[in-house]
């Protein structure tokens, strides 16, 4: 069935380093992808999105890369800060269904 | 996000009782979603709606029903609550791109 999965459940990085969070998706028909950040006790917050006709999109300190050939999505966070500590989810839109992966915990060490 | 609200924020109910959670959005979004999130897990899709009176099942729909009689409201009903439905429930809405989430409802079934 449809699924979106993440390679690494927990990622620890040193403050100031770059972070890379990966995501594999299984449905080649998905045409829109979103990264969300979720802090404890809160709902998911939109970070950045990308459509399937693109392979890269940049935001403020964040970049999303899409490789449709291998059905892989990544989120790069530049100069990771303590405030970036959270759970990160990728999501894919297939038709009308928005499906989430299991999530990656990002821990930033000071 | 001020454009989407969930009520109640917390609820404790007894096994076997009916429970209705409400999601209200002011963005005139066509699409609305209900998810549940359990400790150590991602967001699992329960039901979603792609228009007034148009709904469909997600991956964990058993024991849940939904209704959407107005664009702005999407109701999730547990007809007879069970302890396995203790969870945090999130609602989301979107217009096709850019989906935003409510702050969640913490439901405890005792």
Tab-separated table of C-alpha atoms in Angstrom:
chain	number	residue	atom	x	y	z
A	1	UNK	CA	0.000	0.000	0.000
A	2	UNK	CA	0.974	3.632	0.132
A	3	UNK	CA	3.610	4.530	2.634
A	4	UNK	CA	6.123	7.185	3.462
A	5	UNK	CA	9.049	6.094	5.580
A	6	UNK	CA	12.132	7.604	7.160
A	7	UNK	CA	15.592	6.045	7.258
A	8	UNK	CA	16.717	7.388	10.661
A	9	UNK	CA	14.431	7.616	13.670
A	10	UNK	CA	16.831	9.807	15.703
A	11	UNK	CA	19.457	12.278	14.569
A	12	UNK	CA	21.858	14.062	16.917
A	13	UNK	CA	23.863	17.001	15.613
A	14	UNK	CA	26.158	19.598	17.092
A	15	UNK	CA	24.890	23.148	17.212
A	16	UNK	CA	26.067	25.005	14.135
A	17	UNK	CA	26.411	21.901	11.993
A	18	UNK	CA	24.147	21.099	9.084
A	19	UNK	CA	21.404	18.478	9.489
A	20	UNK	CA	20.057	16.147	6.850
A	21	UNK	CA	16.829	14.264	7.423
A	22	UNK	CA	15.851	11.643	4.874
A	23	UNK	CA	12.570	10.202	3.721
A	24	UNK	CA	11.650	7.439	1.292
A	25	UNK	CA	8.261	7.358	-0.344
A	26	UNK	CA	6.705	4.442	-2.133
A	27	UNK	CA	4.026	5.934	-4.350
A	28	UNK	CA	5.435	7.241	-7.611
A	29	UNK	CA	2.100	8.935	-8.333
A	30	UNK	CA	2.532	11.352	-5.418
A	31	UNK	CA	2.928	14.841	-6.779
A	32	UNK	CA	3.429	17.030	-3.745
A	33	UNK	CA	5.593	16.688	-0.652
A	34	UNK	CA	5.763	18.597	2.589
A	35	UNK	CA	8.121	18.703	5.557
A	36	UNK	CA	6.670	19.441	8.977
A	37	UNK	CA	8.243	20.213	12.336
A	38	UNK	CA	6.493	19.178	15.522
A	39	UNK	CA	7.485	20.398	18.950
A	40	UNK	CA	6.326	18.704	22.098
A	41	UNK	CA	2.642	19.306	22.822
A	42	UNK	CA	1.997	21.146	19.567
A	43	UNK	CA	0.569	20.395	16.166
A	44	UNK	CA	2.819	19.943	13.132
A	45	UNK	CA	4.122	23.169	11.639
A	46	UNK	CA	4.758	23.604	7.938
A	47	UNK	CA	8.429	24.019	7.047
A	48	UNK	CA	8.747	23.711	3.305
A	49	UNK	CA	7.098	21.959	0.398
A	50	UNK	CA	8.005	20.832	-3.081
A	51	UNK	CA	6.047	19.769	-6.127
A	52	UNK	CA	7.012	16.781	-8.202
A	53	UNK	CA	8.053	18.941	-11.156
A	54	UNK	CA	10.923	20.330	-9.062
A	55	UNK	CA	14.007	18.692	-7.606
A	56	UNK	CA	15.111	21.381	-5.181
A	57	UNK	CA	13.536	24.175	-3.221
A	58	UNK	CA	15.126	26.521	-0.714
A	59	UNK	CA	13.736	28.400	2.205
A	60	UNK	CA	15.270	30.211	5.113
A	61	UNK	CA	18.028	27.860	6.360
A	62	UNK	CA	16.165	24.890	4.903
A	63	UNK	CA	16.398	23.091	1.589
A	64	UNK	CA	14.281	20.215	0.338
A	65	UNK	CA	15.626	17.867	-2.312
A	66	UNK	CA	13.462	15.497	-4.301
A	67	UNK	CA	14.841	12.557	-6.232
A	68	UNK	CA	11.971	10.971	-8.105
A	69	UNK	CA	14.173	8.311	-9.664
A	70	UNK	CA	14.764	6.644	-6.309
A	71	UNK	CA	11.687	8.095	-4.602
A	72	UNK	CA	13.693	9.934	-1.984
A	73	UNK	CA	13.127	13.211	-0.196
A	74	UNK	CA	15.497	15.035	2.128
A	75	UNK	CA	15.394	18.071	4.359
A	76	UNK	CA	18.607	19.986	4.933
A	77	UNK	CA	18.850	22.426	7.804
A	78	UNK	CA	21.800	24.782	7.710
A	79	UNK	CA	23.581	25.909	10.885
A	80	UNK	CA	21.332	23.858	13.152
A	81	UNK	CA	20.211	25.666	16.283
A	82	UNK	CA	18.854	24.397	19.620
A	83	UNK	CA	15.423	25.665	18.558
A	84	UNK	CA	15.483	23.183	15.696
A	85	UNK	CA	15.182	20.297	18.154
A	86	UNK	CA	11.876	18.628	17.349
A	87	UNK	CA	10.333	15.735	15.462
A	88	UNK	CA	10.353	16.131	11.700
A	89	UNK	CA	7.843	14.477	9.405
A	90	UNK	CA	7.680	14.168	5.679
A	91	UNK	CA	4.292	13.859	4.030
A	92	UNK	CA	3.186	13.027	0.529
A	93	UNK	CA	0.014	13.935	-1.276
A	94	UNK	CA	-1.385	11.184	-3.428
A	95	UNK	CA	-4.639	12.250	-4.989
A	96	UNK	CA	-6.516	13.735	-2.055
A	97	UNK	CA	-4.751	11.741	0.652
A	98	UNK	CA	-2.014	13.366	2.732
A	99	UNK	CA	0.071	10.537	4.197
A	100	UNK	CA	2.815	10.914	6.797
A	101	UNK	CA	5.981	9.041	7.581
A	102	UNK	CA	6.918	7.867	11.058
A	103	UNK	CA	9.073	10.881	11.937
A	104	UNK	CA	12.685	11.634	12.838
A	105	UNK	CA	13.724	13.107	16.157
A	106	UNK	CA	16.341	15.816	15.754
A	107	UNK	CA	18.448	16.539	18.833
A	108	UNK	CA	20.788	19.490	18.814
A	109	UNK	CA	23.767	19.337	21.155
A	110	UNK	CA	25.141	22.605	22.481
B	1	UNK	CA	-2.675	28.479	13.579
B	2	UNK	CA	-5.568	30.897	14.020
B	3	UNK	CA	-7.229	29.648	10.815
B	4	UNK	CA	-7.965	26.190	12.186
B	5	UNK	CA	-9.214	25.307	15.642
B	6	UNK	CA	-10.073	22.071	17.368
B	7	UNK	CA	-12.464	21.523	20.231
B	8	UNK	CA	-12.320	20.365	22.873
B	9	UNK	CA	-8.590	20.535	23.594
B	10	UNK	CA	-8.824	17.829	26.244
B	11	UNK	CA	-11.466	15.253	26.997
B	12	UNK	CA	-11.806	12.282	29.307
B	13	UNK	CA	-14.609	9.888	28.535
B	14	UNK	CA	-15.752	6.457	29.598
B	15	UNK	CA	-15.563	3.306	27.530
B	16	UNK	CA	-18.669	2.782	25.469
B	17	UNK	CA	-19.761	6.409	25.314
B	18	UNK	CA	-20.036	8.387	22.073
B	19	UNK	CA	-17.577	11.237	21.533
B	20	UNK	CA	-17.494	13.952	18.884
B	21	UNK	CA	-14.482	16.094	18.132
B	22	UNK	CA	-14.820	19.262	16.112
B	23	UNK	CA	-12.485	20.894	13.621
B	24	UNK	CA	-13.271	24.390	12.400
B	25	UNK	CA	-11.379	26.289	9.704
B	26	UNK	CA	-11.868	29.813	8.426
B	27	UNK	CA	-9.710	29.506	5.288
B	28	UNK	CA	-12.437	28.160	2.996
B	29	UNK	CA	-10.225	25.143	2.383
B	30	UNK	CA	-11.658	22.317	0.353
B	31	UNK	CA	-9.698	19.505	1.981
B	32	UNK	CA	-9.833	18.481	5.626
B	33	UNK	CA	-8.243	15.593	7.468
B	34	UNK	CA	-8.365	13.800	10.798
B	35	UNK	CA	-5.264	12.047	12.161
B	36	UNK	CA	-4.392	10.306	15.365
B	37	UNK	CA	-0.946	10.355	16.929
B	38	UNK	CA	0.232	7.858	19.522
B	39	UNK	CA	3.488	7.953	21.516
B	40	UNK	CA	6.429	7.037	19.355
B	41	UNK	CA	4.344	7.070	16.204
B	42	UNK	CA	3.682	9.420	13.387
B	43	UNK	CA	0.337	10.736	12.254
B	44	UNK	CA	-2.049	8.114	10.958
B	45	UNK	CA	-4.889	9.164	8.715
B	46	UNK	CA	-8.364	8.322	10.006
B	47	UNK	CA	-10.698	9.990	7.513
B	48	UNK	CA	-10.524	12.877	5.122
B	49	UNK	CA	-12.874	15.097	3.179
B	50	UNK	CA	-12.493	16.599	-0.277
B	51	UNK	CA	-15.651	18.692	-0.156
B	52	UNK	CA	-18.945	19.144	1.618
B	53	UNK	CA	-20.482	15.714	2.155
B	54	UNK	CA	-17.534	14.093	0.358
B	55	UNK	CA	-15.475	11.945	2.680
B	56	UNK	CA	-13.290	8.877	2.459
B	57	UNK	CA	-11.499	6.456	4.763
B	58	UNK	CA	-7.882	6.602	5.757
B	59	UNK	CA	-5.654	3.838	7.069
B	60	UNK	CA	-7.179	3.571	10.572
B	61	UNK	CA	-10.867	4.329	10.062
B	62	UNK	CA	-12.407	1.435	12.041
B	63	UNK	CA	-14.457	2.740	14.969
B	64	UNK	CA	-14.617	6.282	13.589
B	65	UNK	CA	-17.078	8.183	11.443
B	66	UNK	CA	-16.977	11.716	10.081
B	67	UNK	CA	-19.331	14.320	8.754
B	68	UNK	CA	-18.878	17.505	6.800
B	69	UNK	CA	-22.085	19.453	6.312
B	70	UNK	CA	-20.326	22.812	5.892
B	71	UNK	CA	-17.010	23.761	4.327
B	72	UNK	CA	-15.654	25.078	7.615
B	73	UNK	CA	-16.533	22.165	9.909
B	74	UNK	CA	-15.309	18.573	9.953
B	75	UNK	CA	-16.566	16.379	12.783
B	76	UNK	CA	-14.992	13.150	13.986
B	77	UNK	CA	-17.224	10.762	15.955
B	78	UNK	CA	-16.291	7.767	18.018
B	79	UNK	CA	-19.593	5.922	18.190
B	80	UNK	CA	-18.565	3.817	21.199
B	81	UNK	CA	-15.209	4.838	22.603
B	82	UNK	CA	-12.656	2.167	23.499
B	83	UNK	CA	-9.395	2.425	25.429
B	84	UNK	CA	-7.466	1.834	22.205
B	85	UNK	CA	-8.803	5.161	20.965
B	86	UNK	CA	-6.961	7.053	23.674
B	87	UNK	CA	-4.747	9.305	21.595
B	88	UNK	CA	-4.023	12.818	20.426
B	89	UNK	CA	-6.180	13.770	17.468
B	90	UNK	CA	-5.114	16.349	14.913
B	91	UNK	CA	-7.133	18.023	12.255
B	92	UNK	CA	-5.671	19.606	9.119
B	93	UNK	CA	-7.032	21.621	6.247
B	94	UNK	CA	-5.711	22.720	2.890
B	95	UNK	CA	-6.670	24.039	-0.491
B	96	UNK	CA	-4.574	21.595	-2.488
B	97	UNK	CA	-1.165	22.928	-1.486
B	98	UNK	CA	-0.001	24.048	1.936
B	99	UNK	CA	-1.804	22.157	4.669
B	100	UNK	CA	-2.071	23.548	8.187
B	101	UNK	CA	-2.800	21.762	11.430
B	102	UNK	CA	-4.799	22.458	14.519
B	103	UNK	CA	-3.319	22.236	18.005
B	104	UNK	CA	-4.788	18.828	18.708
B	105	UNK	CA	-7.318	17.201	21.026
B	106	UNK	CA	-6.041	14.916	23.742
B	107	UNK	CA	-8.653	12.198	24.281
B	108	UNK	CA	-8.477	9.748	27.149
B	109	UNK	CA	-10.884	6.813	27.281
B	110	UNK	CA	-11.107	5.246	30.745
